[in-house]
Coordinates of C-alpha atoms in Angstrom, one line a residue:
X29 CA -106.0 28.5 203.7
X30 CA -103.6 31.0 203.2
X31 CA -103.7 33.9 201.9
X32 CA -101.2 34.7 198.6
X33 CA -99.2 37.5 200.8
X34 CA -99.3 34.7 203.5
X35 CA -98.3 31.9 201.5
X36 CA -95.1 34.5 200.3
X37 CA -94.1 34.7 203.8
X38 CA -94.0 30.8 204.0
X39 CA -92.2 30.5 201.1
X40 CA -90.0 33.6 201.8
X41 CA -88.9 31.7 205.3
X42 CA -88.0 27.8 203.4
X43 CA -86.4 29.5 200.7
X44 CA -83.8 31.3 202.1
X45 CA -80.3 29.1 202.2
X46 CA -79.0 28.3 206.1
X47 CA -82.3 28.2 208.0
X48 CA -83.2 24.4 208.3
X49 CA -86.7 23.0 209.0
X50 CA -85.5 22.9 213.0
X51 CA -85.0 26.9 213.0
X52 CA -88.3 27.1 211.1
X53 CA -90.1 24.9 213.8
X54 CA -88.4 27.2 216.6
X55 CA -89.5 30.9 214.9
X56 CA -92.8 29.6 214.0
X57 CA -93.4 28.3 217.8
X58 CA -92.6 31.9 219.1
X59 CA -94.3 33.8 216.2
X60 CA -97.1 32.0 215.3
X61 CA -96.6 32.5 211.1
X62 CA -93.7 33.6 209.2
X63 CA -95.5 36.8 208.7
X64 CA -94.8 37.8 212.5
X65 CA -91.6 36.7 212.4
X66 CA -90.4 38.8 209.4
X67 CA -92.4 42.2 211.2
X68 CA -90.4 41.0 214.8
X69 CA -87.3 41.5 213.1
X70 CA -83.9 40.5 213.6
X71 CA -83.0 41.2 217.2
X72 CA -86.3 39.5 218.5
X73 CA -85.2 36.8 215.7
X74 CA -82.2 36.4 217.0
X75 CA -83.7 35.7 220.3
X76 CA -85.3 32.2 219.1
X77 CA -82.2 30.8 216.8
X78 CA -79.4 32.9 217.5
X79 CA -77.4 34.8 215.1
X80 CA -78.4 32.8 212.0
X81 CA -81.3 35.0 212.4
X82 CA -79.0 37.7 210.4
X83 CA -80.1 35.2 207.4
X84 CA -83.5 35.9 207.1
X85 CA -83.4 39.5 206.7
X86 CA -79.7 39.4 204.6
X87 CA -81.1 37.3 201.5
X88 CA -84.2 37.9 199.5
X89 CA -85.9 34.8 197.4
X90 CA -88.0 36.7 196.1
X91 CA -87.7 35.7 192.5
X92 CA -88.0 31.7 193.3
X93 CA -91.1 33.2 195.3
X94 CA -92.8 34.3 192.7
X95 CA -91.9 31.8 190.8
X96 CA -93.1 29.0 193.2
X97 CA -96.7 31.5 193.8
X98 CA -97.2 31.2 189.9
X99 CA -96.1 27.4 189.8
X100 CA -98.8 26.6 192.5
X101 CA -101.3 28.7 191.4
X102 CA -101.7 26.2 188.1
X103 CA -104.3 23.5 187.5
X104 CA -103.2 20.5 189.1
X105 CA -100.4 21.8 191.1
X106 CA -100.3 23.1 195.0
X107 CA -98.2 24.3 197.9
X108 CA -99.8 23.3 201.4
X109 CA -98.3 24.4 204.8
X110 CA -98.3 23.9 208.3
X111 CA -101.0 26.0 208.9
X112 CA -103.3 24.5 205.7
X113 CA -105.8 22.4 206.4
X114 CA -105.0 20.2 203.6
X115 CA -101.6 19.3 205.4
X116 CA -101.0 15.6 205.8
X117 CA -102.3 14.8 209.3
X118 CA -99.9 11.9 209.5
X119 CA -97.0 14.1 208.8
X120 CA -98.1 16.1 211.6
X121 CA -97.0 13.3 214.2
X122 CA -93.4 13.2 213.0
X123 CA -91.1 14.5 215.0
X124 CA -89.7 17.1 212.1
X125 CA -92.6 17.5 209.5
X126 CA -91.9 19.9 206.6
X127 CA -93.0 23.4 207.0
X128 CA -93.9 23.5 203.4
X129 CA -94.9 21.0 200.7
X130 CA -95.6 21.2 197.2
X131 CA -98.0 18.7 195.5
X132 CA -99.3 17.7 192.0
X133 CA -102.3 15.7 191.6
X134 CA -104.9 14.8 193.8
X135 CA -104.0 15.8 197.5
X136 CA -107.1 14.3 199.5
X137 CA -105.2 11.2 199.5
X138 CA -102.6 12.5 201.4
X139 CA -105.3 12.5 204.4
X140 CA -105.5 8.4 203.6
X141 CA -103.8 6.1 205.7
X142 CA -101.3 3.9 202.9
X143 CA -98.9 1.1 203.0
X144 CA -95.3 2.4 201.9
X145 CA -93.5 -0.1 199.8
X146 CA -90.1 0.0 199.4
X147 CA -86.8 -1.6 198.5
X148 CA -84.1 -2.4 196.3
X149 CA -83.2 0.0 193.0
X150 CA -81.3 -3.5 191.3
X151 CA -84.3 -5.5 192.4
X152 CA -84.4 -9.1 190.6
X153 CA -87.8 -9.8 188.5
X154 CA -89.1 -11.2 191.1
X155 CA -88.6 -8.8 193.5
X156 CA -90.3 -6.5 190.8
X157 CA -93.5 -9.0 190.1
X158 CA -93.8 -9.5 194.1
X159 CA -94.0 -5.8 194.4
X160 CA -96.2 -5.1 191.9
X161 CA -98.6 -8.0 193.0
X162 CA -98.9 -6.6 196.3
X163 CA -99.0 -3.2 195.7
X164 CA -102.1 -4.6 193.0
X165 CA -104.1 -5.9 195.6
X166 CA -103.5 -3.9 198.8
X167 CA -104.4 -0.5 196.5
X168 CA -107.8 -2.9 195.3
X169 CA -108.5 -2.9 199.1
X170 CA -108.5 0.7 199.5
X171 CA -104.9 1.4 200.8
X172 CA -103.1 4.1 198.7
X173 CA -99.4 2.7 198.0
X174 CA -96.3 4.7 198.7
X175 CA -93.1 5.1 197.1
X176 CA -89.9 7.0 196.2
X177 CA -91.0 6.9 192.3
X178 CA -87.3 5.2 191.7
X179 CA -86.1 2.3 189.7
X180 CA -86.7 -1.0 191.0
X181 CA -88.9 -2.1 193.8
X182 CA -90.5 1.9 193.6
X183 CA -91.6 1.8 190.4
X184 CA -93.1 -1.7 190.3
X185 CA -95.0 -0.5 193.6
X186 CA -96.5 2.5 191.7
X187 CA -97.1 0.3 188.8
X188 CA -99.3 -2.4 190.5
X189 CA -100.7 0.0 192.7
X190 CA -102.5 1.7 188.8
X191 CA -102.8 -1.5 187.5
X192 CA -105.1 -2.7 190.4
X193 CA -107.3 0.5 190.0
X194 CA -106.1 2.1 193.6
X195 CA -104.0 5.2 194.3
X196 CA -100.5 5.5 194.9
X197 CA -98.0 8.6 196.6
X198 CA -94.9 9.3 195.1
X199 CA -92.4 11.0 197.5
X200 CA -89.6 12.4 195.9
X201 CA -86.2 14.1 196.6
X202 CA -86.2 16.3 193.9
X203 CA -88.0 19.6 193.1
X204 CA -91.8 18.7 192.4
X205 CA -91.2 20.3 188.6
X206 CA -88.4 17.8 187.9
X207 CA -89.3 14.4 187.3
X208 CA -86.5 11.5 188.3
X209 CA -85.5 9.1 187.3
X210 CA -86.2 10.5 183.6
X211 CA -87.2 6.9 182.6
X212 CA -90.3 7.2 184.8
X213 CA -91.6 9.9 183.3
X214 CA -94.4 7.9 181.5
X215 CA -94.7 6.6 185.0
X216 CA -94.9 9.9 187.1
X217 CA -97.8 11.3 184.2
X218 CA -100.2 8.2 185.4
X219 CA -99.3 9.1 189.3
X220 CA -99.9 12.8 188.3
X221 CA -103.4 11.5 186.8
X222 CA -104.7 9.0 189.2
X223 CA -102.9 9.9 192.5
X224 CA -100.5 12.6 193.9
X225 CA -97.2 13.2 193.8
X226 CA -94.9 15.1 196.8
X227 CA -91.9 17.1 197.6
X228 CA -90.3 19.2 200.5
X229 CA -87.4 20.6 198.2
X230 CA -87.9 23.8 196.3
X231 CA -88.8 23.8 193.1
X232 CA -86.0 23.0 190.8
X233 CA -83.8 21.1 193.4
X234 CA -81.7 18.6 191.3
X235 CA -81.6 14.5 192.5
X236 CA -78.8 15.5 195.0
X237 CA -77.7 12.4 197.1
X238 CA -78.4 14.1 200.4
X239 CA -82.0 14.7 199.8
X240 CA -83.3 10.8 199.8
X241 CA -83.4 9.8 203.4
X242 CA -84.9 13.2 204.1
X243 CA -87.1 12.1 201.7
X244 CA -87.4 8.6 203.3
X245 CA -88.7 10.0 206.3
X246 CA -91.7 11.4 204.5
X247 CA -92.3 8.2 202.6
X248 CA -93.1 6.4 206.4
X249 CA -94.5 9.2 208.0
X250 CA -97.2 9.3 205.7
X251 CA -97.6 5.6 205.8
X252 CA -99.8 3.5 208.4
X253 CA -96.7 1.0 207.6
X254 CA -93.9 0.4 205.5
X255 CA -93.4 -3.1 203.7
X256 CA -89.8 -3.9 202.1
X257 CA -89.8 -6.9 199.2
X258 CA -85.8 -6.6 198.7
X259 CA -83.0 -5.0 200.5
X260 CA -79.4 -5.6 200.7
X261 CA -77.7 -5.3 203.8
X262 CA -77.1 -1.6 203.5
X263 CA -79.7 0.2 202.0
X264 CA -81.7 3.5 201.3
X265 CA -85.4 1.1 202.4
X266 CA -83.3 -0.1 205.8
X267 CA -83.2 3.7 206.6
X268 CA -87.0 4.0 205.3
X269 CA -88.0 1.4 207.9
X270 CA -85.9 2.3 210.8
X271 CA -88.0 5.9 210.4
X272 CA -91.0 4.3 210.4
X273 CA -90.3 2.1 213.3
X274 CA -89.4 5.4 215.3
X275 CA -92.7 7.0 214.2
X276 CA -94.8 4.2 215.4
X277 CA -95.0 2.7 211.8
X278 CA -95.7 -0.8 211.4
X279 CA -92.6 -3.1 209.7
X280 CA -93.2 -5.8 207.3
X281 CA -90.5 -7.8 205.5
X282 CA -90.7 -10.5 202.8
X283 CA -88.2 -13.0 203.1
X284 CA -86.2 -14.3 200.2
X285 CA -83.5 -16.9 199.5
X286 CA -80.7 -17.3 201.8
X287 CA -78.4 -17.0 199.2
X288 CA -79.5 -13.7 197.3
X289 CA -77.6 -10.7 198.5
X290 CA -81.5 -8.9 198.3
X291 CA -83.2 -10.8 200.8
X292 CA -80.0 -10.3 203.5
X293 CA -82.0 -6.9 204.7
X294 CA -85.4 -8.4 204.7
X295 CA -84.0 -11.6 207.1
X296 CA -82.3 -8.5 209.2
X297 CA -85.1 -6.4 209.5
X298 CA -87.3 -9.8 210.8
X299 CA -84.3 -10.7 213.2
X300 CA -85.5 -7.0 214.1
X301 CA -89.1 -7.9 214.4
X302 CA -90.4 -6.9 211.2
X303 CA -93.7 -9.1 210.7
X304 CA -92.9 -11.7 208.1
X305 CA -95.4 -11.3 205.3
X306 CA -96.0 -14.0 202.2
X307 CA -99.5 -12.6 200.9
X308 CA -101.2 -9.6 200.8
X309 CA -103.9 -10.7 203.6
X310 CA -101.1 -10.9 206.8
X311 CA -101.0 -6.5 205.9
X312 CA -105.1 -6.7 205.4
X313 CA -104.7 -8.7 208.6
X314 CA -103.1 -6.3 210.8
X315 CA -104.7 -3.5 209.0
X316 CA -108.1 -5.1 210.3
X317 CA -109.3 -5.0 206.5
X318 CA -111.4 -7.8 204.5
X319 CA -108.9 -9.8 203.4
X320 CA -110.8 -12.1 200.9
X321 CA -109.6 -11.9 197.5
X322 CA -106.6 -10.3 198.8
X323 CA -104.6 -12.2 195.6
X324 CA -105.5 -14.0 192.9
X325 CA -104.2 -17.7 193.4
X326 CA -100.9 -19.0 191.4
X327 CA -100.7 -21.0 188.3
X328 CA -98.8 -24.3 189.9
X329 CA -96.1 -23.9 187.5
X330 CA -93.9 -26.7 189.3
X331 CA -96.3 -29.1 186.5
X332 CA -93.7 -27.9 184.2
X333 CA -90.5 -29.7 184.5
X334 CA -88.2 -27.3 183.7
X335 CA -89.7 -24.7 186.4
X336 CA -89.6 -27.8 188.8
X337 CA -86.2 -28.0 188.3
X338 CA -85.3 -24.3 188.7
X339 CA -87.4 -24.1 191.6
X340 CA -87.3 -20.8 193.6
X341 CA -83.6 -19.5 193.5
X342 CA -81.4 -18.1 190.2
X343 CA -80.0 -21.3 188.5
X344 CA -77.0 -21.2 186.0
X345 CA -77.7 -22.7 182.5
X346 CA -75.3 -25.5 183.4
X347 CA -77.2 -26.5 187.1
X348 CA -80.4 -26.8 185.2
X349 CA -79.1 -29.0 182.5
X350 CA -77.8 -31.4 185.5
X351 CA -80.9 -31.1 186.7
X352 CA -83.2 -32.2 184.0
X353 CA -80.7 -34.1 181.6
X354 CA -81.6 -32.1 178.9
X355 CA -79.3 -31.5 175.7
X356 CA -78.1 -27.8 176.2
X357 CA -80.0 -26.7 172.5
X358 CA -83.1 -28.0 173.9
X359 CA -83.0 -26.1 176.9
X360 CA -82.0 -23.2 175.6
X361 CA -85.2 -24.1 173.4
X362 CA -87.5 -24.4 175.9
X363 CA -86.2 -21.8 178.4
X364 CA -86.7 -18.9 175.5
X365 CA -90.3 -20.0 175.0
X366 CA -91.1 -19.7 178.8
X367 CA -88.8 -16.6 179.0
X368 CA -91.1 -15.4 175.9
X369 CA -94.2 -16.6 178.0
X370 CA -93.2 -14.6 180.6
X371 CA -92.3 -17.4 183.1
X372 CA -89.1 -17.2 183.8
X373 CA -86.2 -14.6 183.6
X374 CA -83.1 -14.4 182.2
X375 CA -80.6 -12.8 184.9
X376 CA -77.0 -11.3 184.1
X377 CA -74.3 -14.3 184.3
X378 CA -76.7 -16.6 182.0
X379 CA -78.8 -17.2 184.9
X380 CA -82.7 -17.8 185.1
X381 CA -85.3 -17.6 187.9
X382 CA -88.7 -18.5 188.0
X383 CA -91.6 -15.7 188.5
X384 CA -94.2 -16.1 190.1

């Protein structure tokens, strides 16, 4: 563990502005700790990364160190490095792991091997519910869920993951202090309580754009493997599962309707060879965990007519009253009580889709 003059060094050398984790890697391979490299000084500095060396002795953090000593130093909160033995071993086999992390909650879990879920911020009801369901059961079984703590497919992950009585690790790209988005904040205090929650960015680092696939990275280097429930074509969880591919990560994809714009990155990343998951038990599968029980079995809604006739893609108001040859006021009758039920949902564009 280090020391507090030793943890000032470490914070002292990711603090200052222009020396990026690869020059940290480089000084702390021919120093050993950031406390030899500040006594070699800057010609022997220079040496290692050239003349951005100059840096390290030309700025002082020293007030965001002390600041960052007295933040970690509270109940709940801590700052691990590279030389800690609480550092994420996984993190370890990456080919750039942060030199520095800071943590609230409960950092054992970080030594856990998790499942990463991941996927759309705009994700569809169902995309939400199918998160959440797996995310309920895989955490049952023992595997911590990660996430990026954001809207959508994120959030229902962390959700499910609490609901089923498991952990769950949310990576963000923020400062550890600031919570983001600010409508997860009742969210983040129940991650904060019954898991941990992880940053590389100093302390008070705003949600800056730049900062999420770095923070991607994390999310499937801490993860035995990464599952993505909704993705369009381009998006932040195609990044996420490309990194964890690299790393030796396991891919899983679950595939969606041919004609939702959110399943088109699921149906690539199994062109891919992503592994094509339905349940919970093909992850428990190639996990080698028990996978009975893995989810509890579905109500066979398709006994209700209407459901039947939306069956399992968004349907407009006027397509379903084709289908079932229902006066329009009935239907609107009946979808609002299984709306209400919390059976189907109502989609933007007077839509509706079944959940599950």
């Amino acid at each position: 563990m280090n020391t507090p003059t030793g943890l000032a060094a470490w914070l002292r050398l990711t603090l200052i502005p222009g020396i990026g984790g690869e020059s940290q890697r480089k000084l702390l391979a021919a120093f050993g700790l950031p406390e030899a490299v500040f006594a070699a000084g800057p010609l022997a500095a220079r040496g290692v990364i050239g003349s951005r060396a100059d840096l390290l002795f030309a700025h002082d953090p020293g007030d965001l160190v002390e600041r960052s000593l007295d933040w970690g130093a509270r109940p709940g909160n801590a700052i691990v490095t590279l030389a800690d033995a609480d550092y994420p071993p996984a993190l370890l086999e990456i080919p750039d792991p942060p030199s520095l992390l800071y943590l609230r909650g409960n950092p054992a879990l970080l030594k856990q091997p998790g499942l990463a879920i991941v996927g759309s911020r705009n994700a569809t009801p169902q995309g939400r519910q199918t998160a959440a369901g797996f995310a309920r059961a895989l955490a049952g079984h023992g595997l911590p869920i990660i996430s990026g703590l954001a809207l959508g497919i994120d959030a229902a992950a962390h959700r499910g993951a609490l609901e089923g009585g498991g952990a769950t690790i949310a990576v963000v790209g923020t400062g550890a202090d600031r919570l983001y988005p600010a409508s997860n904040r009742d969210l983040a205090q129940g991650i904060l309580e019954h898991g941990v929650l992880i940053s590389e960015f100093p302390l008070g680092t705003p949600p800056l754009a730049a900062n999420f696939p770095r923070r991607n990275r994390l999310i499937a280097g801490l993860a035995r493997g990464v599952l993505v429930v909704e993705a369009a074509a381009r998006s932040g969880s195609l990044i996420t599962a490309r990194l964890a591919a690299e790393q030796g990560r396991e891919v899983f994809a679950i595939p969606g309707s041919i004609h939702s714009p959110l399943s088109r990155g699921c149906h690539q990343l199994i062109r891919q060879g992503a592994k094509l998951v339905e349940t919970a038990a093909d992850i428990l599968e190639e996990f080698a965990l028990p996978t009975a029980a893995a989810l509890p079995a579905a109500e066979n809604d398709d006994d209700h007519p209407i459901i039947a006739a939306l069956g399992h893609d968004p349907c407009s108001l006027d397509e379903l009253a084709a289908r079932t040859a229902l006066a329009t006021d009935r239907l609107l009758g009946e979808l609002l009580s299984l709306e209400l039920a919390g059976r189907i949902a109502c989609l933007p564009g007077n839509r509706y889709q079944r959940l599950a």
